[in-house]
Coordinates of C-alpha atoms and ligand atoms in Angstrom, one line a residue:
X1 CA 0.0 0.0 0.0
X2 CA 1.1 3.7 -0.6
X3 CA 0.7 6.4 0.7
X4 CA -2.4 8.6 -1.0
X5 CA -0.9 10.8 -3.0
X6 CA -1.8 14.2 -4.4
X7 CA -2.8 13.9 -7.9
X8 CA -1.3 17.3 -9.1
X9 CA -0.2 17.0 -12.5
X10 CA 3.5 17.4 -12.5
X11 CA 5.2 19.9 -15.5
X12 CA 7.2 17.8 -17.9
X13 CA 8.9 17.7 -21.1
X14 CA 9.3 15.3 -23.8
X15 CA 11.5 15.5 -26.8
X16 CA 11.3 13.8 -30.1
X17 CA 14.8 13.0 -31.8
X18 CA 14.6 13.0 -35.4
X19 CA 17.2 12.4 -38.2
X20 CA 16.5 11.6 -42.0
X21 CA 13.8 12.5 -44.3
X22 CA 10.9 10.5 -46.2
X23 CA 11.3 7.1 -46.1
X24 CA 14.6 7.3 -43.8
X25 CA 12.8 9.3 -41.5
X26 CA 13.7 7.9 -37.7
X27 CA 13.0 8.8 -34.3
X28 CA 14.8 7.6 -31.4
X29 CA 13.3 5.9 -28.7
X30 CA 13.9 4.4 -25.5
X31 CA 13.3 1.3 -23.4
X32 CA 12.4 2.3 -19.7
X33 CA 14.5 0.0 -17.4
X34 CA 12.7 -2.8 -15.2
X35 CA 13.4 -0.8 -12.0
X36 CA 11.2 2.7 -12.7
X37 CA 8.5 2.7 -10.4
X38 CA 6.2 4.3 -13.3
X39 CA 5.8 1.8 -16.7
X40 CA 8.9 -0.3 -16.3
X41 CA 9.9 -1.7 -19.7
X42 CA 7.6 0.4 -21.8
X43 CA 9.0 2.5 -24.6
X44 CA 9.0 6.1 -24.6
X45 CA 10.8 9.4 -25.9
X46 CA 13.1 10.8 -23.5
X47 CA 12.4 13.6 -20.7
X48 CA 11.5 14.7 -17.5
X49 CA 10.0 16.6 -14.6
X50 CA 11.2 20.2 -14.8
X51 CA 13.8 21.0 -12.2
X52 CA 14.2 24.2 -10.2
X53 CA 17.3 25.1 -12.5
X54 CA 15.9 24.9 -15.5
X55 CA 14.7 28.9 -14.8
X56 CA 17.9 29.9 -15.0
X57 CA 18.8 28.6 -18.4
X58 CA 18.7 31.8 -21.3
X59 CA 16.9 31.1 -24.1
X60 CA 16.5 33.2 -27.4
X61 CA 13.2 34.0 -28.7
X62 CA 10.6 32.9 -26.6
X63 CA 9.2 35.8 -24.4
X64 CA 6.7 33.7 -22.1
X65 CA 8.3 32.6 -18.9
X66 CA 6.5 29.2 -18.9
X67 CA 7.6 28.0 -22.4
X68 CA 11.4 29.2 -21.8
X69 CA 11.1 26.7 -18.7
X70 CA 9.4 24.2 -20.8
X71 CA 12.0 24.4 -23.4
X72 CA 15.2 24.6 -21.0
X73 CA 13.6 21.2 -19.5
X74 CA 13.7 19.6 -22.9
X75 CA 17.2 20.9 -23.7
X76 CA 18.7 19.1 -20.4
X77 CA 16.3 16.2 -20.6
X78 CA 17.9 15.4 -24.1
X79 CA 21.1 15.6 -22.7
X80 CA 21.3 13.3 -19.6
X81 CA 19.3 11.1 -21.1
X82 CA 20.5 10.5 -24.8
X83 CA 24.2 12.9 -24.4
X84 CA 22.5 14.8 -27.4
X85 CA 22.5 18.8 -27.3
X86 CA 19.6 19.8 -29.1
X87 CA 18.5 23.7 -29.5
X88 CA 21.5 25.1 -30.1
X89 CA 22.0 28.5 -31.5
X90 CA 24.8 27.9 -33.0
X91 CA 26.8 24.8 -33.9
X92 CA 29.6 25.3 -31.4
X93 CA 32.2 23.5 -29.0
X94 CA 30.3 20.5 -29.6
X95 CA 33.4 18.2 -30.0
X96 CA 32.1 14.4 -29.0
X97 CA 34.8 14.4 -26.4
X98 CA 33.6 17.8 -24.9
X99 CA 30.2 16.6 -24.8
X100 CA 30.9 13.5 -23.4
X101 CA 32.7 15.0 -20.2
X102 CA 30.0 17.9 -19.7
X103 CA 27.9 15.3 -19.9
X104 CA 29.8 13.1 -17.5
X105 CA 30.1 16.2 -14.7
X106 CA 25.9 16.8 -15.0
X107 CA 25.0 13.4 -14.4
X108 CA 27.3 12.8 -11.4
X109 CA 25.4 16.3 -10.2
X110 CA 29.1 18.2 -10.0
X111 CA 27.0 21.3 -12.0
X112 CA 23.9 22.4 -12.8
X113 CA 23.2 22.5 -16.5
X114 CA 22.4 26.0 -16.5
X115 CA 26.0 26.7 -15.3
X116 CA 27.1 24.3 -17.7
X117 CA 25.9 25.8 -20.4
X118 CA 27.7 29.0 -19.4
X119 CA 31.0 27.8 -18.8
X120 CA 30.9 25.9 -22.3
X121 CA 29.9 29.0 -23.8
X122 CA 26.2 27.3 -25.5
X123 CA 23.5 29.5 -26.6
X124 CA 20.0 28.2 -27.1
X125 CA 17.2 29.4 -29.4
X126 CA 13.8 28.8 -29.1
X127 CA 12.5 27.9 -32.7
X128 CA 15.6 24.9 -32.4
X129 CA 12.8 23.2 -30.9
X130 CA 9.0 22.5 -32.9
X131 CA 6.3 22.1 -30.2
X132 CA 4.6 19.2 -30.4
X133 CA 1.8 18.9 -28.8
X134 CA 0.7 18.6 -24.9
X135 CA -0.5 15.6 -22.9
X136 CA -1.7 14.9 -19.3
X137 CA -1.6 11.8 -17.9
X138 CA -5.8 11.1 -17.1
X139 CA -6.5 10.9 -13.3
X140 CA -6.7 6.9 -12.9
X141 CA -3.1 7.1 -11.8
X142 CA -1.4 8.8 -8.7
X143 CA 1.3 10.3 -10.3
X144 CA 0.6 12.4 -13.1
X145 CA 2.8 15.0 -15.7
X146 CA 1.5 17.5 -18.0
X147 CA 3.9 16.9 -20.5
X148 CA 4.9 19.4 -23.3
X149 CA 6.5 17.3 -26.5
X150 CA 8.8 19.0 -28.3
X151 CA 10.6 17.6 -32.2
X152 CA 14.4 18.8 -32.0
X153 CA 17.1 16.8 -35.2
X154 CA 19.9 15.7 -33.8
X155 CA 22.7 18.0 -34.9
X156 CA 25.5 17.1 -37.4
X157 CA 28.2 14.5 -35.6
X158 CA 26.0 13.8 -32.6
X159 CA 24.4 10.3 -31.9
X160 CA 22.5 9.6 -29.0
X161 CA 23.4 7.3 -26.3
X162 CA 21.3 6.3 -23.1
X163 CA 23.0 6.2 -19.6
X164 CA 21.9 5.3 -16.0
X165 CA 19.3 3.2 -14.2
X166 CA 16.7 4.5 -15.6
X167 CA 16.6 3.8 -19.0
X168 CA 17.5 0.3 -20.4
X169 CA 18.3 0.8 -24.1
X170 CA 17.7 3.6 -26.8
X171 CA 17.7 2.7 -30.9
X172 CA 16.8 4.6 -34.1
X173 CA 13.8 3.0 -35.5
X174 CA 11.5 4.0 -38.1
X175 CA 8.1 5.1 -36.9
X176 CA 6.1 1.7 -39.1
X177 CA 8.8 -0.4 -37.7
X178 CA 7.7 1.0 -34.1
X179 CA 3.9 0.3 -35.2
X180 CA 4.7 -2.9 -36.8
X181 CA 5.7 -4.2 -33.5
X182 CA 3.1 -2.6 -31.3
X183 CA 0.7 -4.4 -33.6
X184 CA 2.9 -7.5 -33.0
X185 CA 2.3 -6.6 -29.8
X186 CA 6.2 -7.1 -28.9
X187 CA 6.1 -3.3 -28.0
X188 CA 3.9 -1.5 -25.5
X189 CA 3.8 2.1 -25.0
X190 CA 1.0 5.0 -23.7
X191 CA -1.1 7.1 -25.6
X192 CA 1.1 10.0 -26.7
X193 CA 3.8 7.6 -28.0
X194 CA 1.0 6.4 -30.5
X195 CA -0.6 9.5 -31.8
X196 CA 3.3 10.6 -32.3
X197 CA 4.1 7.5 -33.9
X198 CA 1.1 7.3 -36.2
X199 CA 1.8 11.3 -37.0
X200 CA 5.0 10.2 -37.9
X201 CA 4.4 7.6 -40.0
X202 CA 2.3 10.3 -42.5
X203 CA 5.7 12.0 -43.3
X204 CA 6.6 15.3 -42.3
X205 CA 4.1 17.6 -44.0
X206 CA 2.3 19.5 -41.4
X207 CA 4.0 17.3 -39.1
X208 CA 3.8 19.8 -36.1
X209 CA 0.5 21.1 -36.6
X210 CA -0.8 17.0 -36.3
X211 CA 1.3 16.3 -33.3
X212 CA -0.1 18.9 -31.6
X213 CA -3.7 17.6 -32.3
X214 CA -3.4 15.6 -28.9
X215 CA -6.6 15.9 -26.4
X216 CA -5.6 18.4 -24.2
X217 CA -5.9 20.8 -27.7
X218 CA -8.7 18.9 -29.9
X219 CA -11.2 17.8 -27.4
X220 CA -11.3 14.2 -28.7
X221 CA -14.8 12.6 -27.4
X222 CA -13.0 9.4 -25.0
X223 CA -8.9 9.5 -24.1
X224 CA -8.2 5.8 -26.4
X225 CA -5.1 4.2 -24.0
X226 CA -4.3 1.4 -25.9
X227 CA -1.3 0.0 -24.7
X228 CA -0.6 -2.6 -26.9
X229 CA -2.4 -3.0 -30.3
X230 CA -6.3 -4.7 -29.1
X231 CA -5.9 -3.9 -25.6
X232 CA -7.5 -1.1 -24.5
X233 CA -7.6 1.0 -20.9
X234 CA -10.7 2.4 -20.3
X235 CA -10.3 3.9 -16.7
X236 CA -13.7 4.3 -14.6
X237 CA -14.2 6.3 -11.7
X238 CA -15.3 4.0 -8.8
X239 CA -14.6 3.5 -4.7
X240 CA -11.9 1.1 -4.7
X241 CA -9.7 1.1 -1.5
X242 CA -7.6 4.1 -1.4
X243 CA -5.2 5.0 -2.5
X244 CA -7.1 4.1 -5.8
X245 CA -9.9 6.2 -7.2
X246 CA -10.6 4.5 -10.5
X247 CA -10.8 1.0 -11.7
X248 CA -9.6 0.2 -14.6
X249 CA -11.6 -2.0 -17.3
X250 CA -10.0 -3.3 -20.6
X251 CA -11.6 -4.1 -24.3
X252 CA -9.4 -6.5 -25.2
X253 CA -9.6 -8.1 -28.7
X254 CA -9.7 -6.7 -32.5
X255 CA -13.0 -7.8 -33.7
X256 CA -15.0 -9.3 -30.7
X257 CA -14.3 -7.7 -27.3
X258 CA -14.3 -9.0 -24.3
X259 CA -15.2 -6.7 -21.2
X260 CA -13.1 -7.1 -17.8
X261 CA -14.5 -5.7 -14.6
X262 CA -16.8 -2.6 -15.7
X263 CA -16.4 -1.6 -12.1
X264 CA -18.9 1.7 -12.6
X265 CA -23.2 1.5 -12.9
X266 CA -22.6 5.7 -12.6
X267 CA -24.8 7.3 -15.6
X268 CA -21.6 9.3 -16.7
X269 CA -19.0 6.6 -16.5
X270 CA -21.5 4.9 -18.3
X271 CA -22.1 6.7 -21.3
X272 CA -17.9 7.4 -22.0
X273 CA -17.9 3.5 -21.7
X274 CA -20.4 4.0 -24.5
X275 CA -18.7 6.6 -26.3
X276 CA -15.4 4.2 -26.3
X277 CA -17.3 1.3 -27.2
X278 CA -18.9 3.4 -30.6
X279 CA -15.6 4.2 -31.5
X280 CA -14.4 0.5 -31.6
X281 CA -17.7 -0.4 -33.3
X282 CA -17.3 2.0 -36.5
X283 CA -13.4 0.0 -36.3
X284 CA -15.3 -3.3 -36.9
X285 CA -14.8 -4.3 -32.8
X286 CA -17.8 -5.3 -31.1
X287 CA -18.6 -6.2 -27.8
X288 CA -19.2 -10.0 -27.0
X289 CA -18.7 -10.7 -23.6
X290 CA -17.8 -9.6 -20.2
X291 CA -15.2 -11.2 -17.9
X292 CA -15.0 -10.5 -14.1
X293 CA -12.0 -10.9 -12.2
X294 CA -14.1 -11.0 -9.3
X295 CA -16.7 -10.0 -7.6
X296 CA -16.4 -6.5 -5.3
X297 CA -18.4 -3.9 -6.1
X298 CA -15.4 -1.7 -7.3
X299 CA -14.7 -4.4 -10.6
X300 CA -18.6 -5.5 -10.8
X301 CA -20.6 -2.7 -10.2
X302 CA -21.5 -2.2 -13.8
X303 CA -22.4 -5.6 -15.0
X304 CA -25.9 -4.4 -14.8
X305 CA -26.3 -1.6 -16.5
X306 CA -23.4 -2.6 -19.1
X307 CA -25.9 -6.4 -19.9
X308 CA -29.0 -4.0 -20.1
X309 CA -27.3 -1.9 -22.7
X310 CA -25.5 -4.7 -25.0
X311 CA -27.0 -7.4 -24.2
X312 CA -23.8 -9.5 -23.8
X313 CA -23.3 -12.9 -21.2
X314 CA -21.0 -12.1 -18.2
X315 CA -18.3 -14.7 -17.6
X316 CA -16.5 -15.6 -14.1
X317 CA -15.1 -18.2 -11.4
X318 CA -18.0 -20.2 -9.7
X319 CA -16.7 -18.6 -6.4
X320 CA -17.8 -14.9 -8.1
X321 CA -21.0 -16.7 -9.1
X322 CA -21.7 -17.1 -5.8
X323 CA -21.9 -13.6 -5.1
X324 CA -23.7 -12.1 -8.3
X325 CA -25.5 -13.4 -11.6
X326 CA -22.8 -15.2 -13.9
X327 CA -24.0 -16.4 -17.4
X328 CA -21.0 -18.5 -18.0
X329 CA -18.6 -20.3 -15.1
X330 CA -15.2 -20.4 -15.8
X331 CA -12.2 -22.6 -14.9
X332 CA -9.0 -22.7 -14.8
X333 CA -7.2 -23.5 -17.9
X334 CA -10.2 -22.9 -20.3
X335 CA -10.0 -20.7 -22.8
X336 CA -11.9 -17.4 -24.2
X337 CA -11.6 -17.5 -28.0
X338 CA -12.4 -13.5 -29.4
X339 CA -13.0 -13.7 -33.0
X340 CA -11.6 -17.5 -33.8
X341 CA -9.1 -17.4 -36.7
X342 CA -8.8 -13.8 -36.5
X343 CA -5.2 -13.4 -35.5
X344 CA -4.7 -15.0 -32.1
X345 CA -7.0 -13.3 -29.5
X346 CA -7.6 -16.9 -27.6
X347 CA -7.2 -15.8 -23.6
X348 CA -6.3 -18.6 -21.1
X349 CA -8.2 -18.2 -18.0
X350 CA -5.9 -18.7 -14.7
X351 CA -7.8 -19.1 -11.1
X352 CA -5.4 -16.9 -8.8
X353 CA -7.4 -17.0 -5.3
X354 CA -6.2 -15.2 -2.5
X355 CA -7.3 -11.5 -2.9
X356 CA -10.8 -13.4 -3.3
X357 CA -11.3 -17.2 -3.4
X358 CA -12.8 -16.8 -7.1
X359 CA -10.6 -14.6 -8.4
X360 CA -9.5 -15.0 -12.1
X361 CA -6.3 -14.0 -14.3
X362 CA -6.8 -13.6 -17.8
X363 CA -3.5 -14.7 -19.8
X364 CA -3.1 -13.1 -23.5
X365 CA -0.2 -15.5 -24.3
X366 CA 0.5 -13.8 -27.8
X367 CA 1.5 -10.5 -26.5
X368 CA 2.6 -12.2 -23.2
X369 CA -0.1 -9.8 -21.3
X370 CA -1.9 -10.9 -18.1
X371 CA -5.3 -8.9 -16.9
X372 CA -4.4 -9.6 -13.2
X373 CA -7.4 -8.1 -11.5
X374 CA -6.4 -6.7 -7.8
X375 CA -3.9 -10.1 -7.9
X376 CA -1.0 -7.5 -8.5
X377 CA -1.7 -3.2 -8.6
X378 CA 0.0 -1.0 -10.8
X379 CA 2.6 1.1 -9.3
X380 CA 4.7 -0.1 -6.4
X381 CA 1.4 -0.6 -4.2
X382 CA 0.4 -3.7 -2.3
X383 CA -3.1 -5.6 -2.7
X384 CA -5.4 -6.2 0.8
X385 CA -6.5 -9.2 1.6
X386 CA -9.5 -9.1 4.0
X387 CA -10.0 -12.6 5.7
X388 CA -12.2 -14.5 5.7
X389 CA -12.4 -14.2 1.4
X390 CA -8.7 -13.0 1.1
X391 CA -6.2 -15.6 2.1
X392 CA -2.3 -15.1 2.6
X393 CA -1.1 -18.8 1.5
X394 CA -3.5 -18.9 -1.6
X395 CA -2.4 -15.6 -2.7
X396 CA 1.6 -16.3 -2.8
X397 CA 0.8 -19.8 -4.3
X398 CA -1.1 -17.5 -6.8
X399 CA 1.9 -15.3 -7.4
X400 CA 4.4 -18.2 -7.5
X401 CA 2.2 -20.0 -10.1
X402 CA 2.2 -16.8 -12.3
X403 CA 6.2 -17.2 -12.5
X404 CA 6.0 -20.8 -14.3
X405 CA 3.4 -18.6 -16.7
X406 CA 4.9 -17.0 -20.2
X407 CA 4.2 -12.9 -18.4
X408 CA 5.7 -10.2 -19.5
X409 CA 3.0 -6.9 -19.2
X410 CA 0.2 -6.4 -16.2
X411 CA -2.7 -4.9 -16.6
X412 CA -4.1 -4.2 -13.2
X413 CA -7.4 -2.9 -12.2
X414 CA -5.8 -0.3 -10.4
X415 CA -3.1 1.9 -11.8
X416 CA -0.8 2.1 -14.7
X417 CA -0.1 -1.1 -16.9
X418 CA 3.4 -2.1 -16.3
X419 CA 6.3 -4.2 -18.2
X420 CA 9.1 -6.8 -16.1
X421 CA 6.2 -8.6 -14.5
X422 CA 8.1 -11.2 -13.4
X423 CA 10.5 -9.0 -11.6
X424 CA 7.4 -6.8 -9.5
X425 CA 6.0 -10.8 -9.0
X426 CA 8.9 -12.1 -7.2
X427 CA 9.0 -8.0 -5.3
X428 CA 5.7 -8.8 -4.1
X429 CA 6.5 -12.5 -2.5
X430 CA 9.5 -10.9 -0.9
X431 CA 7.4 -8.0 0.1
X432 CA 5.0 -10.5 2.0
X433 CA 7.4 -12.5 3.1
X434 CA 9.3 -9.4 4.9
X435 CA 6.0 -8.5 6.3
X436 CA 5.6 -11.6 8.1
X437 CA 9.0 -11.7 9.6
X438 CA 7.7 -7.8 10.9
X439 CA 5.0 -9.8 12.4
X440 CA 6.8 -12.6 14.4
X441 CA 9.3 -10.0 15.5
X442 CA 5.8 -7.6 16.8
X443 CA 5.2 -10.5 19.1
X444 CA 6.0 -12.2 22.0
X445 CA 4.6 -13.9 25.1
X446 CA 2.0 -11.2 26.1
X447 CA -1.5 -11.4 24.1
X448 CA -2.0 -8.0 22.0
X449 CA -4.6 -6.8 20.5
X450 CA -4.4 -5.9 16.1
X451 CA -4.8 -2.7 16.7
X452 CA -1.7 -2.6 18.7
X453 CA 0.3 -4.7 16.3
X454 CA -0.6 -2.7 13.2
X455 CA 1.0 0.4 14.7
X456 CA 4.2 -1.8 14.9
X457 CA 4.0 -4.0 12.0
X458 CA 2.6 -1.0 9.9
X459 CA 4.9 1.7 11.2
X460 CA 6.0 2.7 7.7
X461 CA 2.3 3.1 6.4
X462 CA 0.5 6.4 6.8
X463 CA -1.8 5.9 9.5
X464 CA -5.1 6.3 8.4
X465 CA -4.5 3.5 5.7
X466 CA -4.3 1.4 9.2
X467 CA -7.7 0.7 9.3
X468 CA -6.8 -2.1 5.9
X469 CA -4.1 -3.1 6.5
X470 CA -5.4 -4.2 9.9
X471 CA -7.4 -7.0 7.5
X472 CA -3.7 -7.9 5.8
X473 CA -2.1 -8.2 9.0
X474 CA -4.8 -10.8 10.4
X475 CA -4.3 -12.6 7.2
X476 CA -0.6 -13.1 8.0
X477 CA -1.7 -13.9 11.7
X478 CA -4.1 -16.8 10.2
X479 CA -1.8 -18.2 8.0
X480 CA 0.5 -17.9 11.1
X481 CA -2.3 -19.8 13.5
X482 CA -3.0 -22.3 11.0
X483 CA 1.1 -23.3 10.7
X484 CA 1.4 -23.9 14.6
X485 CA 3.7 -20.6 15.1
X486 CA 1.3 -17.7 16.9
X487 CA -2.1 -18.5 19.3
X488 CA -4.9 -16.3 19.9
X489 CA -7.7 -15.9 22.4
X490 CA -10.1 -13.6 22.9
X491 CA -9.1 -12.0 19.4
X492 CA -5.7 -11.0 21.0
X493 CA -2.4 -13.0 19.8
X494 CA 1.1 -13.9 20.7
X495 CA 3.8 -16.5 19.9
X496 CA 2.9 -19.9 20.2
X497 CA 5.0 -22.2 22.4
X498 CA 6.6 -19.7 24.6
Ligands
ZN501 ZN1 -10.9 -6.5 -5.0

């Protein structure tokens, strides 16, 4: 669990390397690294947050005081990330060496770039860099940028390189190579990495003027976050546990769809469901089916209203069914076929109890994609499981199970899709694990009560997220009761045997 966080939109830049023309027009992307807490191994252009320096940086030609910052955020970005010195005024002391140790000093944090700038004796101009468009990242995650995207060529002699622990890798490509392999599904990236792609991909005419048609400028009817080519995020606002605020349901599929969790019945949420849904319908994708992950109110809240509408069967475990109207039990193992013979859109249904006894996995094993409920939330958060449904020992047999399985991308119900599954998997076990060693260590001889031992056990969580993770703790104390190693009475608990 997190700490709530303040969903202010955090000023960013992003900037768009280009070399070649026509046909041999390339971009440069990058690879984010499996240890970023925010869409590990999704590709992206390089940038950032704007830092308190980036003020101080002169810039030529630009008179408002917000741009210049926007721009001087851009400049630096480029550099640490890619060693590329982009909006230049002109071409010089930008010998590869030079650059490479200016470079060297900024990233270890000896100077500011700013300073840097001075001392080599760069001047920027404004028009060096094209705007290209502005996006913000849609409220169903906690940490949010308004980013500003900016097209910059790479200046005669300079290539780009990436460095540190941020970034994993960094290669030319051609924007239909970069769609070829999202189709493929191979490649997974956010919403403004598409539109810039696919504006791209229609050659440079007008180029700037299209890229900055994002939805922040055109008023498109429904944000379209799809990840990978078929699956699409379609964020509804609902009362999860916090530190969430939305649930996230997916389309998934390029001619039938299948539904998971429409977690809203609200009017509104509703009708941009229905709005998204029109789109995909004049695309040839129609809905055919919805698939719970399970049943709270927060993933199943709009089976309803979403059956009324289209008319479509809802699918789940036997253990949701016991809980709400199912159409269709599934089990583990069977499979979802969308639109047989139509590429590969088959998804293999995995039963991963522990959040809740009949909780479901969906497994896209083309793309390598699993739709893993509240199993495993986005970010660097922690699931709750509240006992008697939520379970300790079924849950990391769940998560061990999901290692053997061919993962690569989650897409949670709460928070941003991320890449490296198997590396946030095997965080979580050990995140558990560490947890119950906190436990035994929290008690002794003397019975105490849980809502003394969360104070102890919990002492790095804010405290008014005690109140849940009260119900995790007493799942680790069951688990702890059922293997022989703590006793309770009267609700109260200590160490067994001593
Ligand atoms: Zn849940």
């Amino acid at each position: 669990m997190n700490a709530p966080e303040k969903h202010r939109l955090r000023g960013s830049a992003v900037v768009v390397l280009l070399r070649g023309h026509g046909l041999e027009l390339e971009t440069w992307w990058v690879r984010r690294s499996d240890v970023v807490s925010i869409m590990p191994g999704f590709d992206a252009f390089p940038g950032g947050t704007i830092e308190s320096s980036d003020a101080e940086l002169p810039i030529e030609g630009v008179a408002d005081e917000g741009e210049r910052v926007l721009r001087a955020c851009a400049i630096r970005e480029a550099f640490e990330e890619t060693g590329v010195l982009i909006g230049l005024a002109a071409p010089t002391n930008c010998a590869p060496g030079r650059l490479l140790e200016a470079r060297s000093r900024l990233l270890a944090g000896v100077v500011a770039f700013p300073q840097l700038a001075w001392e080599c004796g760069w001047s920027f101009r404004a028009d060096a860099l094209t705007f290209a468009g502005r996006w913000q990242t849609p409220p169903f995650v906690p940490m949010r940028f308004d980013a500003s995207y900016f097209l910059a060529r790479v200046p005669e002699g300079q290539e780009p390189s990436v460095h540190g622990a941020e970034l994993a890798s960094g290669e030319w490509i051609r924007p239909l190579d970069a769609l070829d392999r999202y189709h493929a599904g191979s490649a997974a990236f956010a919403a403004p990495i598409l539109h810039t792609l696919l504006a791209l991909a229609d050659g440079e005419q007008d180029l700037p003027a299209r890229l900055a048609e994002g939805p922040e400028l055109a008023a498109y009817p429904v944000r379209r976050m799809e990840f990978k080519w078929g699956i699409v995020l379609h964020p509804m606002k609902t009362r999860p546990l916090p530190p969430a605020t939305h649930t996230n349901a997916y389309l998934i599929g390029e001619r039938e769809l299948a539904l998971v969790d429409p977690g809203s019945g609200d009017p509104d949420e509703l009708e941009s469901l229905c709005t998204l849904l029109e789109v995909l319908r004049v695309e040839g994708r129609r809905l055919k089916l919805i698939l719970l992950t399970h049943h709270h109110p927060d993933h199943a809240g709009g089976v309803e209203a979403v059956q009324q509408r289209w008319r479509v069967p809802v699918a789940a475990h036997p253990g949701t069914a016991r809980h709400l109207h199912v159409d269709q039990v599934l089990a583990d193992g069977e499979r979802v076929s969308l639109a047989p013979g139509l590429g590969d859109w088959d998804l293999r249904v995995l039963h991963t109890p522990g959040h809740a006894q009949g909780h479901l996995s969906f497994l896209h094993e083309r793309t390598r994609s699993l739709f893993c409920g509240d199993l495993i939330p986005g970010g660097r958060g922690t699931v709750i499981l509240d006992p008697p449904d939520g379970e300790l020992v079924p849950y990391l047999a769940s998560l061990e199970r999901l290692l053997t399985e061919p993962v690569e991308t989650l897409f949670p119900a709460h928070g941003s899709p991320q890449g490296a599954a198997p590396q946030r998997i095997r965080w979580l076990i050990q995140h558990r694990l560490k947890r119950e060693r906190l436990v035994l260590d929290a008690l002794g001889a003397e019975l105490q009560e849980l809502s003394a031992l969360v104070e102890r056990v919990y002492a790095d969580t804010p405290s008014e997220l005690w109140a849940y993770a009260e119900r995790t703790l007493l799942a680790h104390l069951l688990k702890l009761e059922a293997q022989g190693r703590v006793a309770r009475e009267d609700e109260r608990w200590r160490l067994a045997g001593v």
